[in-house]
PDB file of C-alpha atoms and ligand atoms in Angstrom:
ATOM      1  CA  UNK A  13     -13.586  23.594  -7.593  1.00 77.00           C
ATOM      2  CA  UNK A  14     -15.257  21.494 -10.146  1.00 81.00           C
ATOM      3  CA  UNK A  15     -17.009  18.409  -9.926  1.00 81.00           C
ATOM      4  CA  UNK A  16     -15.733  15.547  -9.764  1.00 83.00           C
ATOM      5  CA  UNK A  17     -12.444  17.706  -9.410  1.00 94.00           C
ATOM      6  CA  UNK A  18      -9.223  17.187 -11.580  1.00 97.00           C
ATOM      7  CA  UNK A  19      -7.194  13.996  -9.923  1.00 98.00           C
ATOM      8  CA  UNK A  20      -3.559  13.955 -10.506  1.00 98.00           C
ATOM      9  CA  UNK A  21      -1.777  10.114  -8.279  1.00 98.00           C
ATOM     10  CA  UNK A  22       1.778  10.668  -7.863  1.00 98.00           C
ATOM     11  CA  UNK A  23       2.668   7.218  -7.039  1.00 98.00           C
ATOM     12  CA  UNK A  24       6.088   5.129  -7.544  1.00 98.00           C
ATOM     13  CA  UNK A  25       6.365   2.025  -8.475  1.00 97.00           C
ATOM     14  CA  UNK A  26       5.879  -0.737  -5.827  1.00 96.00           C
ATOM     15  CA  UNK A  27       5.731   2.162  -2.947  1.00 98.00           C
ATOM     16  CA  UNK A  28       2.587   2.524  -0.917  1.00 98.00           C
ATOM     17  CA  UNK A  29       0.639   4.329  -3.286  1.00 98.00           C
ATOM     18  CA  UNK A  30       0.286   1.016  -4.758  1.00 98.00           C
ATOM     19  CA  UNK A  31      -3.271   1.274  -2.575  1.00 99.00           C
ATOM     20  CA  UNK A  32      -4.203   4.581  -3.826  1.00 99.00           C
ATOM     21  CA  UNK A  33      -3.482   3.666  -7.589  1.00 98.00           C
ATOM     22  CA  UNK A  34      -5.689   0.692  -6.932  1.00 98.00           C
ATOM     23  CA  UNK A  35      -8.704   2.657  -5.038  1.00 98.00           C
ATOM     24  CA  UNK A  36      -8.365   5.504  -7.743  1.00 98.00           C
ATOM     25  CA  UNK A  37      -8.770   2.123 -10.379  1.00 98.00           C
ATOM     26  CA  UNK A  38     -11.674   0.569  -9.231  1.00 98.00           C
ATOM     27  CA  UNK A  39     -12.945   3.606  -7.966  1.00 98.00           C
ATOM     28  CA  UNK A  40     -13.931   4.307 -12.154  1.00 97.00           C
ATOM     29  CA  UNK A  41     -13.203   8.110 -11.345  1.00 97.00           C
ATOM     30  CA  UNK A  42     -11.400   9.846 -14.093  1.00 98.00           C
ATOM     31  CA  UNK A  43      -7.550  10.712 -13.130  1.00 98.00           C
ATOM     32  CA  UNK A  44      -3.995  10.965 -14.365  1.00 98.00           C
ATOM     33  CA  UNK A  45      -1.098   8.699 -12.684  1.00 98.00           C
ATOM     34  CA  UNK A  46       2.211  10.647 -12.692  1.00 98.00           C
ATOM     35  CA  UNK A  47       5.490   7.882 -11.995  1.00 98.00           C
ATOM     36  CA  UNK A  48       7.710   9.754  -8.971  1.00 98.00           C
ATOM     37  CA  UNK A  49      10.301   6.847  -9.251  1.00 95.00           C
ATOM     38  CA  UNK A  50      11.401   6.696  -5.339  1.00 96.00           C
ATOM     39  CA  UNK A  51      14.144   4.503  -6.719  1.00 94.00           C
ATOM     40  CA  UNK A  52      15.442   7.206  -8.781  1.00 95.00           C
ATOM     41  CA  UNK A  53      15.185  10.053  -6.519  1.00 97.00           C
ATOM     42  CA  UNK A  54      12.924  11.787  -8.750  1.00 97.00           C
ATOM     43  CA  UNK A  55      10.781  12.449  -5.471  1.00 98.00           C
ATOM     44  CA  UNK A  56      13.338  15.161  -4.992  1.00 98.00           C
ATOM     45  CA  UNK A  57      13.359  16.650  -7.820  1.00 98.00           C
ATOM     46  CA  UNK A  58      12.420  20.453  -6.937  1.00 98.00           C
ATOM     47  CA  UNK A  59       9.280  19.874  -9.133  1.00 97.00           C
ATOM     48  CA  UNK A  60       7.930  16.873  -6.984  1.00 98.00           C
ATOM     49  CA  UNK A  61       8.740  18.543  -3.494  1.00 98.00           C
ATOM     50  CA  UNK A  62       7.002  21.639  -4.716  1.00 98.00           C
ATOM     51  CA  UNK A  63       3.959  19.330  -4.789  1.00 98.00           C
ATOM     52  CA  UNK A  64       4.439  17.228  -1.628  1.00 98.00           C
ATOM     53  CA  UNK A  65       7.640  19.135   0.474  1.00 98.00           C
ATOM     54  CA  UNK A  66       7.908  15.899   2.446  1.00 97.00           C
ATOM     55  CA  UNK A  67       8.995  14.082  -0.945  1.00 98.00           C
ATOM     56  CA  UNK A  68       6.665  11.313  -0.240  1.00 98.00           C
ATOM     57  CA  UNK A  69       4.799   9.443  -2.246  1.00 98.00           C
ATOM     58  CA  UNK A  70       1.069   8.966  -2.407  1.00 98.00           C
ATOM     59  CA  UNK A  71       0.267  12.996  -3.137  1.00 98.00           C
ATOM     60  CA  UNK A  72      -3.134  13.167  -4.715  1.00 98.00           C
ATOM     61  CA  UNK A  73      -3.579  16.550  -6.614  1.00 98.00           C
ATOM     62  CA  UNK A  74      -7.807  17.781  -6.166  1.00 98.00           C
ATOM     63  CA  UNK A  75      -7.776  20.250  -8.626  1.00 97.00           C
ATOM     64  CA  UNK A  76      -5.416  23.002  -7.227  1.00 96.00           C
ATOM     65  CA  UNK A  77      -5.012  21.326  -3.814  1.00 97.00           C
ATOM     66  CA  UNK A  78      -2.855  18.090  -2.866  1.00 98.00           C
ATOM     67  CA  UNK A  79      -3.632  15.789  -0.272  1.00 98.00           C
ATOM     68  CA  UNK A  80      -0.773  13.481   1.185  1.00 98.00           C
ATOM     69  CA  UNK A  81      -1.207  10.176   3.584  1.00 98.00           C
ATOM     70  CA  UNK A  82      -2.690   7.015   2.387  1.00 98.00           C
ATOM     71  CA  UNK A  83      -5.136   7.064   4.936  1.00 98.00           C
ATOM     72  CA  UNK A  84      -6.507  10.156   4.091  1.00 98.00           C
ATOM     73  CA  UNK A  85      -6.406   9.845   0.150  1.00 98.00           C
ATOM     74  CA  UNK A  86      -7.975   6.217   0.417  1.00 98.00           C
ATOM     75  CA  UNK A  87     -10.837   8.023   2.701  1.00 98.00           C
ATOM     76  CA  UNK A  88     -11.219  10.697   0.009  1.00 98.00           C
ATOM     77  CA  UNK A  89     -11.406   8.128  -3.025  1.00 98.00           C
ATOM     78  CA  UNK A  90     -14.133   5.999  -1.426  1.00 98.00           C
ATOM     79  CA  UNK A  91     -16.107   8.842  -0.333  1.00 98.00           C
ATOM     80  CA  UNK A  92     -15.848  10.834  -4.325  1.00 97.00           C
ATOM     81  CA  UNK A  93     -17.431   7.374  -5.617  1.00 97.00           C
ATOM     82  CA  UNK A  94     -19.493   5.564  -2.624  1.00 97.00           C
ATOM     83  CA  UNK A  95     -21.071   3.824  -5.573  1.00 97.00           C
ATOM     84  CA  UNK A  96     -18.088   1.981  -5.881  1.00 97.00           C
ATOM     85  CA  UNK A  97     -18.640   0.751  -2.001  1.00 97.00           C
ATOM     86  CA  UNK A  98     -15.311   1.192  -1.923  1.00 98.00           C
ATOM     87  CA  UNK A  99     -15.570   2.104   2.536  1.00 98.00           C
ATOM     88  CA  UNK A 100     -18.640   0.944   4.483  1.00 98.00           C
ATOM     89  CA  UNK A 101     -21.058   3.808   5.126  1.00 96.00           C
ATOM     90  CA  UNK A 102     -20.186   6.238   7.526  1.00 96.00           C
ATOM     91  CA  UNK A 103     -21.032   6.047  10.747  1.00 97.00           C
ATOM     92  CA  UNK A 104     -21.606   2.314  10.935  1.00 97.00           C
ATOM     93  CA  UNK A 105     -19.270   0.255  12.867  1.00 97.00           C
ATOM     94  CA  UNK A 106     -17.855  -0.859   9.584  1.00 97.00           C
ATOM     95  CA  UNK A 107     -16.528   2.010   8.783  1.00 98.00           C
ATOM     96  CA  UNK A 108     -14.570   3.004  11.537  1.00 98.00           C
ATOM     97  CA  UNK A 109     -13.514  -0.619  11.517  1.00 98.00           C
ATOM     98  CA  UNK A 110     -11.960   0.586   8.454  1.00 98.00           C
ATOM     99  CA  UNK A 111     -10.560   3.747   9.571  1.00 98.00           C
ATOM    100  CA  UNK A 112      -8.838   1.429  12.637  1.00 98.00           C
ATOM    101  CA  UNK A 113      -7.437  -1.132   9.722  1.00 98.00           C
ATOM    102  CA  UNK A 114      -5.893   2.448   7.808  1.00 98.00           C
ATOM    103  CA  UNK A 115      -4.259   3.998  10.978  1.00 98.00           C
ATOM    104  CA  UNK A 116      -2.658   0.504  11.993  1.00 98.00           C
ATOM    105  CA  UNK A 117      -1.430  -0.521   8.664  1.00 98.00           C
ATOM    106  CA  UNK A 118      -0.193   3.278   8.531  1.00 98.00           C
ATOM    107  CA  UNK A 119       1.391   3.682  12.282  1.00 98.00           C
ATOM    108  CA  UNK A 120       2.318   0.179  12.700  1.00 98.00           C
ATOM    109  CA  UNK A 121       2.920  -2.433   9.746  1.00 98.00           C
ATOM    110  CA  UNK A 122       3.950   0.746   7.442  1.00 98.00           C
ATOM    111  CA  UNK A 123       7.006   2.000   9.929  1.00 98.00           C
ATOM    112  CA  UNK A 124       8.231  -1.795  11.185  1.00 98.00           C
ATOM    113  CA  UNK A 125       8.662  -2.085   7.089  1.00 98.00           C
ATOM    114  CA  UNK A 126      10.600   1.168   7.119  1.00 98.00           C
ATOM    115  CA  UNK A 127      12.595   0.393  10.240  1.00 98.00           C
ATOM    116  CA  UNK A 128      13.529  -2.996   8.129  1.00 98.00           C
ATOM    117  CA  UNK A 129      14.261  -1.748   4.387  1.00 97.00           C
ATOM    118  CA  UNK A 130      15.190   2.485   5.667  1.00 96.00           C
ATOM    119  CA  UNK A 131      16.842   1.690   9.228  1.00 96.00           C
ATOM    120  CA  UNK A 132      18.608   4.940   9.508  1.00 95.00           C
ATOM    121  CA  UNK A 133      15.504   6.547   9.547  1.00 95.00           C
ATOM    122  CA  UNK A 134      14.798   5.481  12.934  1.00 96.00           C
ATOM    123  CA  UNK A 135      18.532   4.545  13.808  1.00 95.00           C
ATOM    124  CA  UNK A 136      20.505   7.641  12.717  1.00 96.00           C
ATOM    125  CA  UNK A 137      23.932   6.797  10.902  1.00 94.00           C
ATOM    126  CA  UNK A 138      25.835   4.564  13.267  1.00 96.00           C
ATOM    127  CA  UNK A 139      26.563   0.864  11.805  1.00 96.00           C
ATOM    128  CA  UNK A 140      25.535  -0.976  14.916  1.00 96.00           C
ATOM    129  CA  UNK A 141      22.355   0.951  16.275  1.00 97.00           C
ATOM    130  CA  UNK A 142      21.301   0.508  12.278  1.00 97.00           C
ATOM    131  CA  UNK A 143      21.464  -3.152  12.537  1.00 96.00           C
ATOM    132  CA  UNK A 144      19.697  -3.170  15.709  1.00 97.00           C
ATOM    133  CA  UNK A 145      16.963  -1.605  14.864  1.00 97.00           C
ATOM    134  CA  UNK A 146      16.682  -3.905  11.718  1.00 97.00           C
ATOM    135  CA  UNK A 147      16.873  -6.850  13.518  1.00 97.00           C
ATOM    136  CA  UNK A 148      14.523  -5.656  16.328  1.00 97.00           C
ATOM    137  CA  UNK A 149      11.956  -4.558  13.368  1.00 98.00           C
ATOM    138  CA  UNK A 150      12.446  -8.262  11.426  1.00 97.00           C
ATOM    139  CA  UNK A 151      11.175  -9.626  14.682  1.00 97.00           C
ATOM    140  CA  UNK A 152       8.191  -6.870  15.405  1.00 98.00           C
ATOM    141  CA  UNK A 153       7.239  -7.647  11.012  1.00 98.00           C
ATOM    142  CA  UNK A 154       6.976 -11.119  12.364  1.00 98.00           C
ATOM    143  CA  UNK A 155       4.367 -10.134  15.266  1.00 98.00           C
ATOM    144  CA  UNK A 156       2.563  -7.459  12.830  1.00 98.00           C
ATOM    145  CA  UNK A 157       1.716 -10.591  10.067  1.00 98.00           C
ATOM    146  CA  UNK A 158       0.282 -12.778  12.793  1.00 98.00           C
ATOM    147  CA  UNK A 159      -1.535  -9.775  13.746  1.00 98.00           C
ATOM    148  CA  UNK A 160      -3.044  -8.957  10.477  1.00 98.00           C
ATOM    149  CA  UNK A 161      -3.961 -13.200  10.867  1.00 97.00           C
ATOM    150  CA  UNK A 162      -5.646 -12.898  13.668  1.00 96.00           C
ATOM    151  CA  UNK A 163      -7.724  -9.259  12.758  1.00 97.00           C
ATOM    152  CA  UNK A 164      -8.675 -10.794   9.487  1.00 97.00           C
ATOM    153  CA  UNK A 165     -10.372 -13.776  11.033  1.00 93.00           C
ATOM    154  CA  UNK A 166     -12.632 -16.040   8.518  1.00 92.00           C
ATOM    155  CA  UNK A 167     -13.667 -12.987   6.417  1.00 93.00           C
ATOM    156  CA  UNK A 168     -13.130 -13.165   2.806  1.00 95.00           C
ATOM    157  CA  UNK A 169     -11.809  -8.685   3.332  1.00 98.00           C
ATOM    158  CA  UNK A 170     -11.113  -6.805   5.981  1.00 98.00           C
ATOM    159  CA  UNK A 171     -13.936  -5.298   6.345  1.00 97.00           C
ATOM    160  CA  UNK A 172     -17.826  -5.382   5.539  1.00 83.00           C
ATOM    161  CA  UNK A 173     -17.727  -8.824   3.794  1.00 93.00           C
ATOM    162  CA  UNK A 174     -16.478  -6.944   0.509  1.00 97.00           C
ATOM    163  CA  UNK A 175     -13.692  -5.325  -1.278  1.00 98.00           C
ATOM    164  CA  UNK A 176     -12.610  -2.177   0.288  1.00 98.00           C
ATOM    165  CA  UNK A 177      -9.706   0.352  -0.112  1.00 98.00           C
ATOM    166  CA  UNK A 178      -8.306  -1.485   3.287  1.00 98.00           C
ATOM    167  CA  UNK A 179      -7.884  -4.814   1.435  1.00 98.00           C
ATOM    168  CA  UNK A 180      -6.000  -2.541  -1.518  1.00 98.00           C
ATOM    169  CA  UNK A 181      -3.764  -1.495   1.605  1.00 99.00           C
ATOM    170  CA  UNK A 182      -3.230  -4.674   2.867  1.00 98.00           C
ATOM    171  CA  UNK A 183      -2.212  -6.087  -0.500  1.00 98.00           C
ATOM    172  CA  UNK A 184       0.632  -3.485  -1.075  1.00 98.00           C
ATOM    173  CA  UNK A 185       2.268  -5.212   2.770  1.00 98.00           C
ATOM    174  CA  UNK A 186       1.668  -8.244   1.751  1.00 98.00           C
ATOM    175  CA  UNK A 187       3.541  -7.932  -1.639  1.00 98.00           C
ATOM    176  CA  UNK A 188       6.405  -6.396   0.400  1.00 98.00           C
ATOM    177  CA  UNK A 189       6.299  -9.534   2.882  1.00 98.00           C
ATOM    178  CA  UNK A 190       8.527 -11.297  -0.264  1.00 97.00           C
ATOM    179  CA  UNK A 191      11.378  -8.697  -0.609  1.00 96.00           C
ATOM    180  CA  UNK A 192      14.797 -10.138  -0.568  1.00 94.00           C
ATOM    181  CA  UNK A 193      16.095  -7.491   2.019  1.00 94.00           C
ATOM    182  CA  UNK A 194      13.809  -9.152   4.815  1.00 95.00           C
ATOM    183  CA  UNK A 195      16.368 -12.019   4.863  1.00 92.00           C
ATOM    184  CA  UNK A 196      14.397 -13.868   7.700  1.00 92.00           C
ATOM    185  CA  UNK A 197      11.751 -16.420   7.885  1.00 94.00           C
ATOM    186  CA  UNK A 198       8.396 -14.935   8.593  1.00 96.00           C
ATOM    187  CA  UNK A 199       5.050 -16.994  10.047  1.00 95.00           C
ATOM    188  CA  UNK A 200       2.699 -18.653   7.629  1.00 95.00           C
ATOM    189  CA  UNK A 201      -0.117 -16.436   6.603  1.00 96.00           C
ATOM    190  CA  UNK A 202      -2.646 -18.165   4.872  1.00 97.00           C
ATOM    191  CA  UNK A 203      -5.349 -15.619   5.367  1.00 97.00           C
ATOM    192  CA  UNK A 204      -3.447 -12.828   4.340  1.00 98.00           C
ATOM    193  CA  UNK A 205      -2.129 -15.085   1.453  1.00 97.00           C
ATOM    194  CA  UNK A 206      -5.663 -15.981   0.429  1.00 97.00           C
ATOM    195  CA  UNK A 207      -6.673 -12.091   0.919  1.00 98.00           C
ATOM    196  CA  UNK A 208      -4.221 -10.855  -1.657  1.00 98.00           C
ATOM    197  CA  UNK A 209      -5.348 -13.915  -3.932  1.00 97.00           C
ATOM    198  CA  UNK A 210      -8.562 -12.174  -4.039  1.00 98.00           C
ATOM    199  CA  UNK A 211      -7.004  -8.295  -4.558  1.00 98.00           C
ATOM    200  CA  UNK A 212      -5.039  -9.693  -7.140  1.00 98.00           C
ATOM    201  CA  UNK A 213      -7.749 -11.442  -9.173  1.00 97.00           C
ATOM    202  CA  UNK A 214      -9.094  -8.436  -9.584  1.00 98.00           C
ATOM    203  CA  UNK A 215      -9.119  -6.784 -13.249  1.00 97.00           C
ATOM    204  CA  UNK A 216      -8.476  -3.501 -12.207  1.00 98.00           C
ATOM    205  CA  UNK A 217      -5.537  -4.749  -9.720  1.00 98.00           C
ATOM    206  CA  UNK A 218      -4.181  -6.336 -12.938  1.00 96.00           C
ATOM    207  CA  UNK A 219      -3.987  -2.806 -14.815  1.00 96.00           C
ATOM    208  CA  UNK A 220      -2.282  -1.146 -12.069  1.00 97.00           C
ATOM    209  CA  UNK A 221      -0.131  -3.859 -11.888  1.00 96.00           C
ATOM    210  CA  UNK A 222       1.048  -3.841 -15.459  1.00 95.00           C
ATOM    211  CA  UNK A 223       0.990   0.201 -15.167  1.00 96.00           C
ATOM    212  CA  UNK A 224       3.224   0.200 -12.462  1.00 97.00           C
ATOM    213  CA  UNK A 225       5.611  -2.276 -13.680  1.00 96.00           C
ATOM    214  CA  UNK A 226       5.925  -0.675 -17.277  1.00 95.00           C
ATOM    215  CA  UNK A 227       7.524   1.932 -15.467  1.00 96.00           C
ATOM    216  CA  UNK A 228       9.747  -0.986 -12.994  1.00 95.00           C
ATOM    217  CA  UNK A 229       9.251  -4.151 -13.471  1.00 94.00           C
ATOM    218  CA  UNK A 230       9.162  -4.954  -9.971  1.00 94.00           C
ATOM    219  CA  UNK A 231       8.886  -8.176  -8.133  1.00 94.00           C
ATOM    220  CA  UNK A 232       5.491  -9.637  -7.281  1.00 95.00           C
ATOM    221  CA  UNK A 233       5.182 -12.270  -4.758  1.00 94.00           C
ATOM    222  CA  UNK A 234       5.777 -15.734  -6.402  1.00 92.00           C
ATOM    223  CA  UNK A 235       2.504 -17.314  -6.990  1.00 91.00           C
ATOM    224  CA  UNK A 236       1.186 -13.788  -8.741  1.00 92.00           C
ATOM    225  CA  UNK A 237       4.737 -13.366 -11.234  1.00 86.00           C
ATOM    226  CA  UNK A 238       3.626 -17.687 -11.889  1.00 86.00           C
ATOM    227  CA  UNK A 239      -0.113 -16.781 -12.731  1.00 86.00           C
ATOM    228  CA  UNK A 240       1.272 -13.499 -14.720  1.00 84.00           C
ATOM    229  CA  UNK A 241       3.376 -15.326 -16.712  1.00 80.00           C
ATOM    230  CA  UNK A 242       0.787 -17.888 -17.258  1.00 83.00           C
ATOM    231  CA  UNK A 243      -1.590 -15.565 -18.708  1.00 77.00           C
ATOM    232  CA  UNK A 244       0.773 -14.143 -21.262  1.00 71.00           C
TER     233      UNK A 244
HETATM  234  N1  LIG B 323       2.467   8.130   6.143  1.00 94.09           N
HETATM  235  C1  LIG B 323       2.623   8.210   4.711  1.00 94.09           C
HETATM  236  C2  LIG B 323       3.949   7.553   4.368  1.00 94.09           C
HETATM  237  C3  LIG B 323       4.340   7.787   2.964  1.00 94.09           C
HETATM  238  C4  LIG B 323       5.681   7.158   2.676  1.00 94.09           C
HETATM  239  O1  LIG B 323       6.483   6.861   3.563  1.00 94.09           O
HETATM  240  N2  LIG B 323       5.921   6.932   1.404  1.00 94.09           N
HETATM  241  C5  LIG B 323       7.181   6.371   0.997  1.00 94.09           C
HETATM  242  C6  LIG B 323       6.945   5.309  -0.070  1.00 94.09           C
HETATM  243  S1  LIG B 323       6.164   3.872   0.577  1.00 94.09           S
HETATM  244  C7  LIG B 323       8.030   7.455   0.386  1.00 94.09           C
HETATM  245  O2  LIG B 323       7.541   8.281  -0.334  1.00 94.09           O
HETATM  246  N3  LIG B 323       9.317   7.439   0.679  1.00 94.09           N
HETATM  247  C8  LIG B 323      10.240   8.332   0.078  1.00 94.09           C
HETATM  248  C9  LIG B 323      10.803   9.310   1.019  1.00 94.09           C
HETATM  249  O3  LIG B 323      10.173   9.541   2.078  1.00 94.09           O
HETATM  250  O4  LIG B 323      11.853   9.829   0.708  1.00 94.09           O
HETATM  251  C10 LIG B 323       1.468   7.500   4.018  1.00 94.09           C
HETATM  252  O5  LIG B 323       0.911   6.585   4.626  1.00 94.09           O
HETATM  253  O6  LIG B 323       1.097   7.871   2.905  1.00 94.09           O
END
């Protein structure tokens, strides 16, 4: 395989591989970003599932291979450009700091979002077991934000007193914290508020951003559509 191999993001708009599309951004690494609109199904296109079967979105394409799960593509970015310090080093505490941020947000904030916006997922077809497991997961999203409070402590990022592909991850939940289907008030969050501050202020946040949204013009939590619109 070459080096640095060919990178092809298959991302949609507003989806999870929000993080990936940032880490591939300020990673500086060459690559192409392919839209897989979730929205409009194209993830099922027979094209797109001969890439990623699963029909999920982030798929990272390394030359001929394709690597699916944030976790593992975020890993894989930082690690093709550690100049970017986009992980701690490995084996420092740091890091697997980092890999413990990754699996949670992946295992645990990732699926109480899906058992909230995709309830038959989890629920199966029938009216009332759907809205149980919404409500159930509108009171667990509740528990996973004061969570993320508490983990972040008085650190400016997650982890290693700098930017990292974790804090990338942890913006894309907190944009979602704002969508209209959540219908429920959620606990204050002023470190994970002043955490995303700091993702967003970032240039290469902004390009994603306005990449992503060219495609959808999605929402944006909003104090970042005010600053947006401010800078226009
Ligand atoms: N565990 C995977 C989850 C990927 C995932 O659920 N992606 C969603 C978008 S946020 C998706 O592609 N959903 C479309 C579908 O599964 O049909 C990861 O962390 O990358």
């Amino acid at each position: 395989m070459a080096f640095p191999p060919k990178l092809t993001l298959y991302f949609s708009p507003k989806a999870c591989s929000l993080a990936s599309h940032i880490a591939l951004e300020e990673s500086r690494l060459l690559y192409e970003a392919v839209s897989v609109d979730i929205r409009a199904q194209e993830n099922m296109s027979p094209a797109y599932l001969k890439i990623n079967p699963s029909g999920a979105v982030p798929a990272l394409g390394i030359g001929d291979a394709v690597l699916t799960e944030s976790h593992a593509i975020l890993t894989y970015i930082a690690d093709l450009a550690p100049e970017s310090g986009l992980l701690p080093r490995p084996g420092t505490l740091a890091r697997v700091r980092a890999h413990e941020w990754m699996n949670w947000i992946s295992g645990t904030m990732h699926v109480t979002y899906r058992s909230i916006f995709r309830s038959q997922t989890y629920a199966g077809d029938e009216p009332h077991a759907i809205a149980a497991v919404r409500e159930h997961a509108k009171k667990k999203l509740a528990k996973v934000l004061r969570e993320v409070e508490d983990r972040l402590g008085t650190s400016d990022y997650a982890v290693g007193g700098q930017f990292s592909v974790v804090d990338a991850y942890l913006f894309v939940f907190y944009t979602w914290s704002f969508d209209e289907r959540i219908q429920t008030k959620l606990p204050d969050r002023p470190r994970y508020a002043a955490l995303a501050e700091r993702v967003f202020a970032r240039p290469a946040v902004r390009r994603v951003l306005a990449r992503e949204r060219a495609v959808r013009a999605y929402e944006l939590p909003p104090s970042f559509a005010q600053a947006l619109s401010e800078a226009q």
